[in-house]
Each structure stands twice: as structure tokens, then as C-alpha cells.
Amino acid sequence: MTSVLISGAGVAGPTLAYWLARSGFRPTVVERSAGPRSSGNPVDVRGPALPVATKMGLLPELRKHATHATGMRVVGTRIRVPLGDGEEIELTRTDLAAVLYRAAEHDAEFLFDDTITALHDDAGGVEVSFERTAPRRFDYVIGADGLHSTVRRLAFGPEERFVHHAGLYVATVALGGTPAEPHDVMLYNLPRRLVALHPARGEAGAAFIFRGPALPSSEYRDLDRQKHIVTTVYRDAGWRVPALLEQVRQTTDLYFDAVSAVRLPRWSTQRVALVGDAASCVSLLGDGSSLAMAGAYTLARALAEGHGFAAYEAEHRKLTTPKQQRIALGAGLLVPKTRLGIALRNTAGRFIL
Ligand SMILES: Cc1cc2nc3c(=O)[nH]c(=O)nc-3n(C[C@H](O)[C@H](O)[C@H](O)COP(=O)(O)OP(=O)(O)OC[C@H]3O[C@@H](n4cnc5c(N)ncnc54)[C@H](O)[C@@H]3O)c2cc1C
């Protein structure tokens, strides 16, 4: 039986494990977290992910976890744009990862609280060393370990070569309590800055998305520094922002990262390949979770049909390339640079938001 080690139990990892197991492969998933978990940001299952979720029989379960957001409002205007097309499902990444994990848990071996530390890809397989598990040999290794992929670093080279700053940073915080607007995402823009309040499933979350030059990640690795950056960038903001900043100051659980695009000339070596954000991250600017599910399905099918990594890459790039090309447009719409830009975006809002 062909053995496949998948690094990462987020969105792409469990989807891939599920489909590989159905085609007679023996998948093992190694996940750095101690249990199935992921950040609680809202993500979508739509477009090419819907047929994948349908074939997995997961639509009813995914709908049970859907957020309560039905529209998006721009603060200070009368704009309210309905969200979704009735088919797509928005849910938190935590819930999506948990539903996918439950679908795959009986068909794959899961190693939690561990990570790959070394890969040696030889002619007949891949020797893998782990932080905790004893070294093992696999036929293939797949990096489904997200934007800051370890597999990508070990097999392809340092992150700086492939991860490109999209000009924005994002910080998110769970607010707890009942949202003031239980069905609407609220957008509050200032030049170069956005605050989005999301009702999620009755427990609001705030996202601070702002423009800024590329900084070495060492400059924003620790929580106090991240809080300092967010509270400084938004110090003159009105609306509900001062109260939100107080929650940022109090939290012990802030998600903070540069919004980044991942671009590699190839997604595979002889026996190692990448899928999801590890291969083609578009961060919050374009259907990353749906692309992760669709990519995992395409990869599993290519391996099952004996077409190999090249066929997967050729097919899935047709979906990721257009998304990557629209990153600057997405950033421009979400976080215009000037008051005029905000006004123009809002004027066209009914059509483009
Ligand atoms: C703020 C924000 C908002 C977003 N909004 C949306 C949205 O509205 N719509 C949308 O479609 N997408 C959105 N995305 C993007 C979406 O979350 C990702 O594209 C998607 O989660 C990618 O799935 P993945 O499986 O490739 O990676 P991930 O979901 O990141 O999963 C990677 C997994 O690998 C694990 N891991 C990492 N390193 C290691 C290691 N060394 N060893 C073992 N395991 C490891 C992680 O713990 C994690 O479980 C958003 C992202 C962010 C940050």
C-alpha cells in the first residue's frame, strides 16, 4: 500500500487524507497543534469546494456550523450588500477544520503535537524525521501546513523566496458576547485601514486590516509587539474602535500576520508536493479555504489515477493563478489608500463589494 505523509490538519490536509484513503493509499497526518484546531476566522466553502464537500457528504454538517452573516454594511453609508448565493457556506476555520478532521479521522493515522524536522527524498521514498515520533519512511510527503509551511522550507528553500508581502497586515480577535448586529458584517474604513466586525455564530470577532511595508517577521512575533502595532495604527480611529482596541489590549489570543501571497515555480519535487496555502496562499484575499479543498481533491485524484504531481499542478493552477492575479485589486477594494478611494469604492459598492 502506498504511504503518504501529510503535514497539517487544517483544511487541505484532512481533505487530502479522506480522498487518498478512498483510493487505497495509506495516509498519515502530522499536525503541530495538540488537537484539531485552527484560527477562528470566517472562511468559505464555495465554487470548486462545493462539489468536493458534496461528494464527501458534508454539506448538512457544514451548514450546521454556518455563521449568521447574511449581509455586509459599510459604516457611515446606507450600503448593505447581501452575502452569499444560497449555495456557499461561510463558517469559521476552526469549524471547517473540525468537520473535515471528523470525516477523515477513521481512515488516516493522525499524529498530533508533532512536526517534521527533516526530509530526505531518495529514489525509493522519503526518510522523515519528526520532533517526537521516531523516524519513518513514506512513499510521498505532502505539505498542507499553511502559509508558513515547514515542508516547503525543507524541500524547496527558505520562506523569503516564496512568500510575498501583499502590502497589508491582519490582526483578528474574538470579542465574545452577542454581536450588536447579529446578521451583518460591519466595515469601517479609514485611509489605509479597515476594521471589520463579524457576527460569526453569535459571538462577534473583529479584524483589523491595514496597509504597511514588509517587515521582518521578528518585528511582530511577540504578542505585546503585535498589540502595540495595532493600537498605534488605529489610535486616532473613531466609531467603536477605541473600545475594540481595549479588547485588543486585554486579549491573550490575537491572530496577527502579514497578508501574503505564496508563489513557487513548481509545487513538487520527485516525492514531495505542496497543497493549499503552502503552495499558493492568497491569504484573506480570495477563497483560500475553497482552493485548499479543491486542490486536495485534485491532488488525490491525480495520484490515484497515476498521473502524478504534474497533472495536479497543471489542473489546479488554472484556479489559483487568477486569484493570485487579483490580490492587488482585492486589497484596493478592501483597504483603499485615500478618502477619495474609499468614497469611490463605496459609490460602486453595490456592484463590487
Ligand atoms: C484573517 C484571515 C481571513 C481569511 N478569510 C478567508 C475567507 O473569508 N475565505 C476563504 O476562503 N479563506 C479565507 N482565509 C484563508 C484560509 O483560512 C486559508 O486559505 C485556508 O485555511 C488554507 O488551508 P490550508 O489547509 O492550506 O492551511 P491552514 O488552514 O492554515 O492549515 C495548516 C495546518 O497546518 C498546521 N501546521 C503548520 N505548520 C505545521 C508543521 N510544521 N507541522 C505540522 N502541522 C503544521 C497548522 O497548525 C494548521 O492546522 C483567511 C485567512 C485569514 C488569515
mmCIF file of C-alpha atoms and ligand atoms in Angstrom:
data_model
loop_
_atom_site.group_PDB
_atom_site.id
_atom_site.type_symbol
_atom_site.label_atom_id
_atom_site.label_comp_id
_atom_site.label_asym_id
_atom_site.label_seq_id
_atom_site.Cartn_x
_atom_site.Cartn_y
_atom_site.Cartn_z
ATOM 1 C CA MET A 1 0.000 0.000 0.000
ATOM 2 C CA THR A 2 1.387 3.426 -0.933
ATOM 3 C CA SER A 3 2.055 5.511 2.181
ATOM 4 C CA VAL A 4 1.606 9.285 2.187
ATOM 5 C CA LEU A 5 2.622 11.621 4.983
ATOM 6 C CA ILE A 6 0.598 14.847 5.070
ATOM 7 C CA SER A 7 1.901 17.724 7.173
ATOM 8 C CA GLY A 8 -1.004 19.833 8.508
ATOM 9 C CA ALA A 9 -4.541 19.043 9.658
ATOM 10 C CA GLY A 10 -6.123 22.357 8.623
ATOM 11 C CA VAL A 11 -8.349 22.442 5.540
ATOM 12 C CA ALA A 12 -6.293 20.798 2.777
ATOM 13 C CA GLY A 13 -4.713 18.088 4.975
ATOM 14 C CA PRO A 14 -7.813 16.190 6.166
ATOM 15 C CA THR A 15 -9.497 16.616 2.754
ATOM 16 C CA LEU A 16 -6.480 15.011 1.092
ATOM 17 C CA ALA A 17 -6.308 12.226 3.703
ATOM 18 C CA TYR A 18 -10.001 11.437 3.156
ATOM 19 C CA TRP A 19 -9.658 11.138 -0.622
ATOM 20 C CA LEU A 20 -6.346 9.279 -0.602
ATOM 21 C CA ALA A 21 -7.749 6.682 1.799
ATOM 22 C CA ARG A 22 -10.692 6.156 -0.548
ATOM 23 C CA SER A 23 -8.271 5.382 -3.380
ATOM 24 C CA GLY A 24 -6.336 2.730 -1.466
ATOM 25 C CA PHE A 25 -3.476 4.871 -0.136
ATOM 26 C CA ARG A 26 -2.318 4.795 3.491
ATOM 27 C CA PRO A 27 -2.341 8.418 4.736
ATOM 28 C CA THR A 28 -0.704 9.675 7.932
ATOM 29 C CA VAL A 29 -1.314 13.276 9.014
ATOM 30 C CA VAL A 30 1.114 15.080 11.310
ATOM 31 C CA GLU A 31 -0.240 18.238 12.979
ATOM 32 C CA ARG A 32 1.762 20.629 15.099
ATOM 33 C CA SER A 33 -1.169 21.545 17.353
ATOM 34 C CA ALA A 34 -2.052 19.278 20.229
ATOM 35 C CA GLY A 35 -5.553 18.647 18.831
ATOM 36 C CA PRO A 36 -7.704 19.583 15.857
ATOM 37 C CA ARG A 37 -7.710 23.359 15.990
ATOM 38 C CA SER A 38 -7.221 26.340 13.743
ATOM 39 C CA SER A 39 -7.846 30.074 13.878
ATOM 40 C CA GLY A 40 -11.489 31.083 14.188
ATOM 41 C CA ASN A 41 -11.599 33.437 11.222
ATOM 42 C CA PRO A 42 -14.621 33.067 8.944
ATOM 43 C CA VAL A 43 -13.819 31.248 5.697
ATOM 44 C CA ASP A 44 -15.955 29.977 2.840
ATOM 45 C CA VAL A 45 -16.802 26.709 1.190
ATOM 46 C CA ARG A 46 -17.850 27.717 -2.286
ATOM 47 C CA GLY A 47 -17.161 27.345 -6.004
ATOM 48 C CA PRO A 48 -14.895 24.350 -6.665
ATOM 49 C CA ALA A 49 -15.060 23.235 -2.999
ATOM 50 C CA LEU A 50 -18.817 22.639 -3.120
ATOM 51 C CA PRO A 51 -18.684 19.508 -5.325
ATOM 52 C CA VAL A 52 -15.853 18.183 -3.129
ATOM 53 C CA ALA A 53 -17.886 18.726 0.060
ATOM 54 C CA THR A 54 -20.965 17.245 -1.637
ATOM 55 C CA LYS A 55 -19.092 14.066 -2.647
ATOM 56 C CA MET A 56 -17.845 13.803 0.956
ATOM 57 C CA GLY A 57 -21.470 14.037 2.156
ATOM 58 C CA LEU A 58 -20.545 17.016 4.336
ATOM 59 C CA LEU A 59 -22.947 19.742 3.210
ATOM 60 C CA PRO A 60 -25.521 19.226 6.023
ATOM 61 C CA GLU A 61 -22.758 19.185 8.656
ATOM 62 C CA LEU A 62 -21.088 22.280 7.196
ATOM 63 C CA ARG A 63 -24.423 24.134 7.077
ATOM 64 C CA LYS A 64 -24.985 23.355 10.758
ATOM 65 C CA HIS A 65 -21.848 25.353 11.524
ATOM 66 C CA ALA A 66 -22.558 28.261 9.150
ATOM 67 C CA THR A 67 -22.040 31.757 10.521
ATOM 68 C CA HIS A 68 -25.063 34.002 10.888
ATOM 69 C CA ALA A 69 -23.815 36.657 8.472
ATOM 70 C CA THR A 70 -26.270 37.436 5.670
ATOM 71 C CA GLY A 71 -25.091 40.893 4.657
ATOM 72 C CA MET A 72 -22.263 43.401 4.728
ATOM 73 C CA ARG A 73 -22.756 47.035 5.769
ATOM 74 C CA VAL A 74 -20.398 49.949 5.278
ATOM 75 C CA VAL A 75 -20.393 52.170 8.373
ATOM 76 C CA GLY A 76 -21.467 55.758 7.645
ATOM 77 C CA THR A 77 -23.309 54.833 4.426
ATOM 78 C CA ARG A 78 -26.600 53.187 3.531
ATOM 79 C CA ILE A 79 -24.831 50.391 1.686
ATOM 80 C CA ARG A 80 -25.884 46.881 2.639
ATOM 81 C CA VAL A 81 -24.724 44.124 0.298
ATOM 82 C CA PRO A 82 -26.269 40.655 0.685
ATOM 83 C CA LEU A 83 -23.688 37.912 1.251
ATOM 84 C CA GLY A 84 -23.633 34.510 -0.363
ATOM 85 C CA ASP A 85 -25.543 32.971 -3.225
ATOM 86 C CA GLY A 86 -27.568 30.464 -1.225
ATOM 87 C CA GLU A 87 -25.147 27.674 -2.130
ATOM 88 C CA GLU A 88 -21.925 28.746 -0.495
ATOM 89 C CA ILE A 89 -21.323 28.205 3.202
ATOM 90 C CA GLU A 90 -19.403 30.567 5.454
ATOM 91 C CA LEU A 91 -18.092 29.078 8.691
ATOM 92 C CA THR A 92 -15.126 29.567 10.972
ATOM 93 C CA ARG A 93 -11.870 27.918 10.003
ATOM 94 C CA THR A 94 -11.963 26.096 13.343
ATOM 95 C CA ASP A 95 -15.324 24.527 12.464
ATOM 96 C CA LEU A 96 -14.332 23.718 8.880
ATOM 97 C CA ALA A 97 -11.107 22.020 10.010
ATOM 98 C CA ALA A 98 -13.011 20.065 12.689
ATOM 99 C CA VAL A 99 -15.689 18.838 10.246
ATOM 100 C CA LEU A 100 -13.010 17.741 7.750
ATOM 101 C CA TYR A 101 -10.991 16.048 10.500
ATOM 102 C CA ARG A 102 -14.030 14.057 11.647
ATOM 103 C CA ALA A 103 -14.614 12.954 8.035
ATOM 104 C CA ALA A 104 -11.046 11.613 7.784
ATOM 105 C CA GLU A 105 -10.171 10.507 11.320
ATOM 106 C CA HIS A 106 -11.096 6.840 10.860
ATOM 107 C CA ASP A 107 -9.319 6.488 7.515
ATOM 108 C CA ALA A 108 -5.981 8.063 8.376
ATOM 109 C CA GLU A 109 -3.442 7.955 11.164
ATOM 110 C CA PHE A 110 -3.207 11.341 12.923
ATOM 111 C CA LEU A 111 -0.082 12.366 14.843
ATOM 112 C CA PHE A 112 -0.901 15.491 16.856
ATOM 113 C CA ASP A 113 1.568 17.680 18.717
ATOM 114 C CA ASP A 114 4.420 16.840 16.353
ATOM 115 C CA THR A 115 6.196 18.232 13.322
ATOM 116 C CA ILE A 116 8.562 17.111 10.601
ATOM 117 C CA THR A 117 12.149 18.219 11.278
ATOM 118 C CA ALA A 118 13.973 16.719 8.274
ATOM 119 C CA LEU A 119 13.175 15.147 4.899
ATOM 120 C CA HIS A 120 15.458 13.035 2.772
ATOM 121 C CA ASP A 121 13.952 12.363 -0.643
ATOM 122 C CA ASP A 122 15.816 9.421 -2.287
ATOM 123 C CA ALA A 123 14.974 7.342 -5.314
ATOM 124 C CA GLY A 124 12.658 4.932 -3.491
ATOM 125 C CA GLY A 125 10.891 7.075 -0.892
ATOM 126 C CA VAL A 126 11.255 9.810 1.710
ATOM 127 C CA GLU A 127 13.009 9.376 5.064
ATOM 128 C CA VAL A 128 11.261 11.625 7.562
ATOM 129 C CA SER A 129 12.449 12.750 10.990
ATOM 130 C CA PHE A 130 9.985 14.175 13.500
ATOM 131 C CA GLU A 131 10.318 16.175 16.665
ATOM 132 C CA ARG A 132 8.656 13.438 18.782
ATOM 133 C CA THR A 133 7.795 10.388 16.636
ATOM 134 C CA ALA A 134 10.644 8.026 15.663
ATOM 135 C CA PRO A 135 11.944 8.453 12.063
ATOM 136 C CA ARG A 136 9.778 6.782 9.411
ATOM 137 C CA ARG A 137 9.813 6.199 5.675
ATOM 138 C CA PHE A 138 6.956 7.196 3.342
ATOM 139 C CA ASP A 139 6.377 6.887 -0.393
ATOM 140 C CA TYR A 140 5.251 10.541 -0.626
ATOM 141 C CA VAL A 141 5.202 13.613 1.620
ATOM 142 C CA ILE A 142 2.685 16.425 1.139
ATOM 143 C CA GLY A 143 2.968 19.873 2.716
ATOM 144 C CA ALA A 144 -0.529 21.018 3.705
ATOM 145 C CA ASP A 145 0.925 23.070 6.533
ATOM 146 C CA GLY A 146 -0.225 26.502 5.510
ATOM 147 C CA LEU A 147 1.349 29.862 4.712
ATOM 148 C CA HIS A 148 4.464 29.240 6.821
ATOM 149 C CA SER A 149 4.898 25.641 5.612
ATOM 150 C CA THR A 150 7.703 23.582 7.113
ATOM 151 C CA VAL A 151 7.638 21.076 4.235
ATOM 152 C CA ARG A 152 8.104 23.940 1.764
ATOM 153 C CA ARG A 153 11.115 25.216 3.710
ATOM 154 C CA LEU A 154 12.697 21.769 3.977
ATOM 155 C CA ALA A 155 12.078 20.652 0.397
ATOM 156 C CA PHE A 156 12.091 23.888 -1.609
ATOM 157 C CA GLY A 157 14.018 26.536 0.345
ATOM 158 C CA PRO A 158 13.587 29.433 2.762
ATOM 159 C CA GLU A 159 10.214 31.131 3.091
ATOM 160 C CA GLU A 160 11.554 34.522 1.906
ATOM 161 C CA ARG A 161 11.931 33.124 -1.617
ATOM 162 C CA PHE A 162 8.278 32.242 -1.974
ATOM 163 C CA VAL A 163 6.188 34.327 0.442
ATOM 164 C CA HIS A 164 5.438 37.817 -0.884
ATOM 165 C CA HIS A 165 4.019 40.634 1.200
ATOM 166 C CA ALA A 166 0.687 41.829 -0.198
ATOM 167 C CA GLY A 167 1.084 45.254 1.415
ATOM 168 C CA LEU A 168 -1.329 44.532 4.266
ATOM 169 C CA TYR A 169 -1.327 43.162 7.796
ATOM 170 C CA VAL A 170 -4.227 41.489 9.545
ATOM 171 C CA ALA A 171 -4.992 41.099 13.222
ATOM 172 C CA THR A 172 -8.100 39.338 14.490
ATOM 173 C CA VAL A 173 -9.587 38.985 17.934
ATOM 174 C CA ALA A 174 -12.677 37.178 19.252
ATOM 175 C CA LEU A 175 -14.896 39.651 21.082
ATOM 176 C CA GLY A 176 -17.185 37.272 22.959
ATOM 177 C CA GLY A 177 -20.743 38.287 23.810
ATOM 178 C CA THR A 178 -23.634 38.840 21.467
ATOM 179 C CA PRO A 179 -22.873 40.983 18.406
ATOM 180 C CA ALA A 180 -24.681 44.322 18.142
ATOM 181 C CA GLU A 181 -25.543 43.449 14.519
ATOM 182 C CA PRO A 182 -26.290 39.717 14.650
ATOM 183 C CA HIS A 183 -26.541 39.226 10.862
ATOM 184 C CA ASP A 184 -24.266 41.829 9.332
ATOM 185 C CA VAL A 185 -20.560 42.156 8.774
ATOM 186 C CA MET A 186 -19.740 45.821 9.514
ATOM 187 C CA LEU A 187 -16.937 47.529 7.575
ATOM 188 C CA TYR A 188 -15.364 50.731 8.914
ATOM 189 C CA ASN A 189 -12.705 52.264 6.665
ATOM 190 C CA LEU A 190 -10.149 54.977 7.166
ATOM 191 C CA PRO A 191 -7.452 55.632 4.564
ATOM 192 C CA ARG A 192 -5.091 52.618 4.565
ATOM 193 C CA ARG A 193 -7.063 50.943 7.372
ATOM 194 C CA LEU A 194 -10.154 48.780 7.823
ATOM 195 C CA VAL A 195 -11.946 47.370 10.837
ATOM 196 C CA ALA A 196 -14.405 44.563 10.097
ATOM 197 C CA LEU A 197 -16.821 43.283 12.735
ATOM 198 C CA HIS A 198 -18.176 39.833 12.012
ATOM 199 C CA PRO A 199 -21.162 38.286 13.859
ATOM 200 C CA ALA A 200 -19.783 34.730 13.318
ATOM 201 C CA ARG A 201 -22.223 32.366 15.105
ATOM 202 C CA GLY A 202 -23.480 34.780 17.726
ATOM 203 C CA GLU A 203 -20.022 35.631 19.067
ATOM 204 C CA ALA A 204 -18.555 38.571 17.215
ATOM 205 C CA GLY A 205 -14.994 38.824 16.005
ATOM 206 C CA ALA A 206 -13.035 41.893 14.910
ATOM 207 C CA ALA A 207 -10.474 42.067 12.107
ATOM 208 C CA PHE A 208 -8.028 44.948 11.776
ATOM 209 C CA ILE A 209 -6.647 45.034 8.237
ATOM 210 C CA PHE A 210 -4.169 47.780 7.439
ATOM 211 C CA ARG A 211 -1.522 48.750 4.941
ATOM 212 C CA GLY A 212 2.134 48.662 5.878
ATOM 213 C CA PRO A 213 5.533 47.929 4.336
ATOM 214 C CA ALA A 214 7.149 44.482 4.548
ATOM 215 C CA LEU A 215 8.817 43.987 7.928
ATOM 216 C CA PRO A 216 10.944 41.047 9.059
ATOM 217 C CA SER A 217 8.632 38.701 10.995
ATOM 218 C CA SER A 218 10.947 39.044 14.015
ATOM 219 C CA GLU A 219 9.483 42.547 14.381
ATOM 220 C CA TYR A 220 5.966 41.287 15.062
ATOM 221 C CA ARG A 221 6.436 37.862 16.575
ATOM 222 C CA ASP A 222 5.514 38.577 20.185
ATOM 223 C CA LEU A 223 2.038 39.417 21.440
ATOM 224 C CA ASP A 224 2.962 42.693 23.149
ATOM 225 C CA ARG A 225 4.594 43.994 19.979
ATOM 226 C CA GLN A 226 1.535 42.968 17.926
ATOM 227 C CA LYS A 227 -0.804 44.749 20.335
ATOM 228 C CA HIS A 228 1.414 47.825 20.188
ATOM 229 C CA ILE A 229 1.306 47.861 16.375
ATOM 230 C CA VAL A 230 -2.491 47.532 16.200
ATOM 231 C CA THR A 231 -3.242 50.085 18.916
ATOM 232 C CA THR A 232 -0.787 52.565 17.387
ATOM 233 C CA VAL A 233 -2.073 52.187 13.823
ATOM 234 C CA TYR A 234 -5.704 52.744 14.947
ATOM 235 C CA ARG A 235 -5.095 55.255 17.751
ATOM 236 C CA ASP A 236 -6.989 58.102 16.024
ATOM 237 C CA ALA A 237 -9.892 55.972 14.735
ATOM 238 C CA GLY A 238 -13.481 56.745 15.699
ATOM 239 C CA TRP A 239 -16.700 54.679 15.623
ATOM 240 C CA ARG A 240 -16.378 51.703 18.013
ATOM 241 C CA VAL A 241 -12.653 51.368 17.532
ATOM 242 C CA PRO A 242 -11.456 52.732 20.918
ATOM 243 C CA ALA A 243 -13.500 50.040 22.725
ATOM 244 C CA LEU A 244 -12.223 47.372 20.323
ATOM 245 C CA LEU A 245 -8.646 48.453 20.961
ATOM 246 C CA GLU A 246 -9.274 47.994 24.657
ATOM 247 C CA GLN A 247 -10.194 44.363 23.881
ATOM 248 C CA VAL A 248 -7.010 44.017 21.853
ATOM 249 C CA ARG A 249 -5.032 45.268 24.879
ATOM 250 C CA GLN A 250 -6.735 42.704 27.136
ATOM 251 C CA THR A 251 -6.616 39.625 24.895
ATOM 252 C CA THR A 252 -4.202 36.725 25.195
ATOM 253 C CA ASP A 253 -5.289 35.322 21.802
ATOM 254 C CA LEU A 254 -4.546 37.730 18.959
ATOM 255 C CA TYR A 255 -4.024 36.398 15.433
ATOM 256 C CA PHE A 256 -1.524 38.657 13.666
ATOM 257 C CA ASP A 257 0.261 38.150 10.362
ATOM 258 C CA ALA A 258 1.327 39.824 7.147
ATOM 259 C CA VAL A 259 -1.170 39.243 4.350
ATOM 260 C CA SER A 260 0.920 37.287 1.885
ATOM 261 C CA ALA A 261 0.890 35.574 -1.466
ATOM 262 C CA VAL A 262 2.825 32.323 -1.928
ATOM 263 C CA ARG A 263 4.347 31.834 -5.364
ATOM 264 C CA LEU A 264 6.574 28.920 -6.406
ATOM 265 C CA PRO A 265 7.635 27.975 -9.919
ATOM 266 C CA ARG A 266 6.819 24.313 -9.102
ATOM 267 C CA TRP A 267 4.766 22.715 -6.349
ATOM 268 C CA SER A 268 6.576 19.375 -6.300
ATOM 269 C CA THR A 269 9.881 17.578 -6.311
ATOM 270 C CA GLN A 270 10.221 13.865 -7.022
ATOM 271 C CA ARG A 271 8.242 12.679 -3.978
ATOM 272 C CA VAL A 272 7.253 15.842 -2.125
ATOM 273 C CA ALA A 273 4.427 18.199 -3.080
ATOM 274 C CA LEU A 274 2.556 21.181 -1.652
ATOM 275 C CA VAL A 275 -1.168 21.887 -1.454
ATOM 276 C CA GLY A 276 -3.389 24.659 -0.052
ATOM 277 C CA ASP A 277 -1.811 27.824 1.343
ATOM 278 C CA ALA A 278 1.622 26.152 1.405
ATOM 279 C CA ALA A 279 1.570 26.116 -2.422
ATOM 280 C CA SER A 280 -0.494 29.129 -3.396
ATOM 281 C CA CYS A 281 -1.684 31.245 -0.474
ATOM 282 C CA VAL A 282 -3.838 34.224 -1.273
ATOM 283 C CA SER A 283 -4.459 34.829 2.443
ATOM 284 C CA LEU A 284 -7.726 36.643 3.107
ATOM 285 C CA LEU A 285 -7.925 37.983 -0.433
ATOM 286 C CA GLY A 286 -9.513 35.125 -2.285
ATOM 287 C CA ASP A 287 -11.154 31.831 -1.420
ATOM 288 C CA GLY A 288 -8.103 30.161 0.175
ATOM 289 C CA SER A 289 -10.136 27.548 2.030
ATOM 290 C CA SER A 290 -12.159 26.580 -1.042
ATOM 291 C CA LEU A 291 -8.974 26.366 -3.104
ATOM 292 C CA ALA A 292 -7.374 24.234 -0.378
ATOM 293 C CA MET A 293 -10.236 21.712 -0.548
ATOM 294 C CA ALA A 294 -10.352 21.720 -4.339
ATOM 295 C CA GLY A 295 -6.552 21.362 -4.584
ATOM 296 C CA ALA A 296 -6.523 18.447 -2.148
ATOM 297 C CA TYR A 297 -9.181 16.658 -4.171
ATOM 298 C CA THR A 298 -7.345 17.261 -7.465
ATOM 299 C CA LEU A 299 -4.066 16.051 -5.948
ATOM 300 C CA ALA A 300 -5.651 12.870 -4.566
ATOM 301 C CA ARG A 301 -7.262 12.157 -7.919
ATOM 302 C CA ALA A 302 -4.014 12.726 -9.845
ATOM 303 C CA LEU A 303 -2.177 10.276 -7.570
ATOM 304 C CA ALA A 304 -4.991 7.721 -7.677
ATOM 305 C CA GLU A 305 -5.132 7.821 -11.479
ATOM 306 C CA GLY A 306 -1.342 7.530 -11.708
ATOM 307 C CA HIS A 307 -0.927 10.937 -13.391
ATOM 308 C CA GLY A 308 1.401 12.255 -10.676
ATOM 309 C CA PHE A 309 2.104 15.690 -9.313
ATOM 310 C CA ALA A 310 2.475 17.421 -12.696
ATOM 311 C CA ALA A 311 -1.145 16.699 -13.651
ATOM 312 C CA TYR A 312 -2.368 18.021 -10.280
ATOM 313 C CA GLU A 313 -0.356 21.189 -10.655
ATOM 314 C CA ALA A 314 -1.410 21.829 -14.255
ATOM 315 C CA GLU A 315 -5.085 21.481 -13.349
ATOM 316 C CA HIS A 316 -5.141 23.290 -10.030
ATOM 317 C CA ARG A 317 -3.076 26.264 -11.198
ATOM 318 C CA LYS A 318 -5.997 27.110 -13.503
ATOM 319 C CA LEU A 319 -7.899 28.029 -10.331
ATOM 320 C CA THR A 320 -5.139 29.626 -8.254
ATOM 321 C CA THR A 321 -3.448 31.793 -10.914
ATOM 322 C CA PRO A 322 -6.467 34.083 -11.495
ATOM 323 C CA LYS A 323 -6.914 34.508 -7.723
ATOM 324 C CA GLN A 324 -3.281 35.476 -7.324
ATOM 325 C CA GLN A 325 -3.584 37.997 -10.138
ATOM 326 C CA ARG A 326 -6.464 39.703 -8.314
ATOM 327 C CA ILE A 327 -4.689 40.211 -4.995
ATOM 328 C CA ALA A 328 -3.863 43.889 -5.624
ATOM 329 C CA LEU A 329 -7.433 44.577 -6.759
ATOM 330 C CA GLY A 330 -8.811 42.830 -3.662
ATOM 331 C CA ALA A 331 -6.520 44.841 -1.393
ATOM 332 C CA GLY A 332 -7.532 48.065 -3.159
ATOM 333 C CA LEU A 333 -11.238 47.384 -2.614
ATOM 334 C CA LEU A 334 -10.898 46.246 0.971
ATOM 335 C CA VAL A 335 -8.472 48.908 2.156
ATOM 336 C CA PRO A 336 -8.410 51.950 -0.158
ATOM 337 C CA LYS A 337 -5.434 54.234 0.364
ATOM 338 C CA THR A 338 -7.249 57.584 0.413
ATOM 339 C CA ARG A 339 -10.586 59.135 1.408
ATOM 340 C CA LEU A 340 -11.353 59.580 -2.294
ATOM 341 C CA GLY A 341 -10.596 55.898 -2.847
ATOM 342 C CA ILE A 342 -12.979 54.964 -0.037
ATOM 343 C CA ALA A 343 -15.700 57.199 -1.492
ATOM 344 C CA LEU A 344 -15.251 55.717 -4.984
ATOM 345 C CA ARG A 345 -15.293 52.184 -3.594
ATOM 346 C CA ASN A 346 -18.473 52.967 -1.669
ATOM 347 C CA THR A 347 -20.154 54.565 -4.706
ATOM 348 C CA ALA A 348 -19.525 51.381 -6.648
ATOM 349 C CA GLY A 349 -20.164 49.305 -3.520
ATOM 350 C CA ARG A 350 -23.411 47.718 -4.565
ATOM 351 C CA PHE A 351 -21.678 46.133 -7.516
ATOM 352 C CA ILE A 352 -18.252 45.230 -6.251
ATOM 353 C CA LEU A 353 -18.284 44.604 -2.516
HETATM 354 C C1 LIG B 1 -7.690 36.575 8.730
HETATM 355 C C2 LIG B 1 -7.975 35.578 7.645
HETATM 356 C C3 LIG B 1 -9.192 35.608 6.997
HETATM 357 C C4 LIG B 1 -9.452 34.689 5.986
HETATM 358 N N1 LIG B 1 -10.658 34.757 5.351
HETATM 359 C C5 LIG B 1 -10.938 33.854 4.402
HETATM 360 C C6 LIG B 1 -12.201 33.876 3.755
HETATM 361 O O1 LIG B 1 -13.053 34.736 4.011
HETATM 362 N N2 LIG B 1 -12.454 32.935 2.805
HETATM 363 C C7 LIG B 1 -11.536 31.972 2.478
HETATM 364 O O2 LIG B 1 -11.830 31.107 1.657
HETATM 365 N N3 LIG B 1 -10.332 31.932 3.050
HETATM 366 C C8 LIG B 1 -10.007 32.858 3.999
HETATM 367 N N4 LIG B 1 -8.786 32.826 4.595
HETATM 368 C C9 LIG B 1 -7.776 31.867 4.114
HETATM 369 C C10 LIG B 1 -7.971 30.469 4.665
HETATM 370 O O3 LIG B 1 -8.021 30.465 6.075
HETATM 371 C C11 LIG B 1 -6.800 29.616 4.175
HETATM 372 O O4 LIG B 1 -6.612 29.799 2.802
HETATM 373 C C12 LIG B 1 -7.032 28.133 4.441
HETATM 374 O O5 LIG B 1 -7.187 27.922 5.824
HETATM 375 C C13 LIG B 1 -5.865 27.312 3.883
HETATM 376 O O6 LIG B 1 -5.986 25.973 4.265
HETATM 377 P P1 LIG B 1 -4.689 25.074 4.440
HETATM 378 O O7 LIG B 1 -5.169 23.736 4.877
HETATM 379 O O8 LIG B 1 -3.825 25.195 3.263
HETATM 380 O O9 LIG B 1 -3.877 25.759 5.628
HETATM 381 P P2 LIG B 1 -4.330 26.006 7.151
HETATM 382 O O10 LIG B 1 -5.813 26.067 7.286
HETATM 383 O O11 LIG B 1 -3.526 27.178 7.595
HETATM 384 O O12 LIG B 1 -3.837 24.706 7.891
HETATM 385 C C14 LIG B 1 -2.484 24.413 8.050
HETATM 386 C C15 LIG B 1 -2.352 23.445 9.218
HETATM 387 O O13 LIG B 1 -1.000 23.031 9.300
HETATM 388 C C16 LIG B 1 -0.588 23.063 10.644
HETATM 389 N N5 LIG B 1 0.853 23.230 10.670
HETATM 390 C C17 LIG B 1 1.569 24.352 10.430
HETATM 391 N N6 LIG B 1 2.872 24.085 10.499
HETATM 392 C C18 LIG B 1 2.993 22.770 10.795
HETATM 393 C C19 LIG B 1 4.082 21.910 10.989
HETATM 394 N N7 LIG B 1 5.334 22.357 10.928
HETATM 395 N N8 LIG B 1 3.837 20.612 11.262
HETATM 396 C C20 LIG B 1 2.582 20.138 11.360
HETATM 397 N N9 LIG B 1 1.494 20.921 11.182
HETATM 398 C C21 LIG B 1 1.703 22.223 10.897
HETATM 399 C C22 LIG B 1 -1.359 24.214 11.264
HETATM 400 O O14 LIG B 1 -1.463 24.084 12.671
HETATM 401 C C23 LIG B 1 -2.723 24.053 10.578
HETATM 402 O O15 LIG B 1 -3.554 23.166 11.268
HETATM 403 C C24 LIG B 1 -8.470 33.723 5.612
HETATM 404 C C25 LIG B 1 -7.264 33.683 6.272
HETATM 405 C C26 LIG B 1 -7.005 34.613 7.263
HETATM 406 C C27 LIG B 1 -5.675 34.568 7.950
#
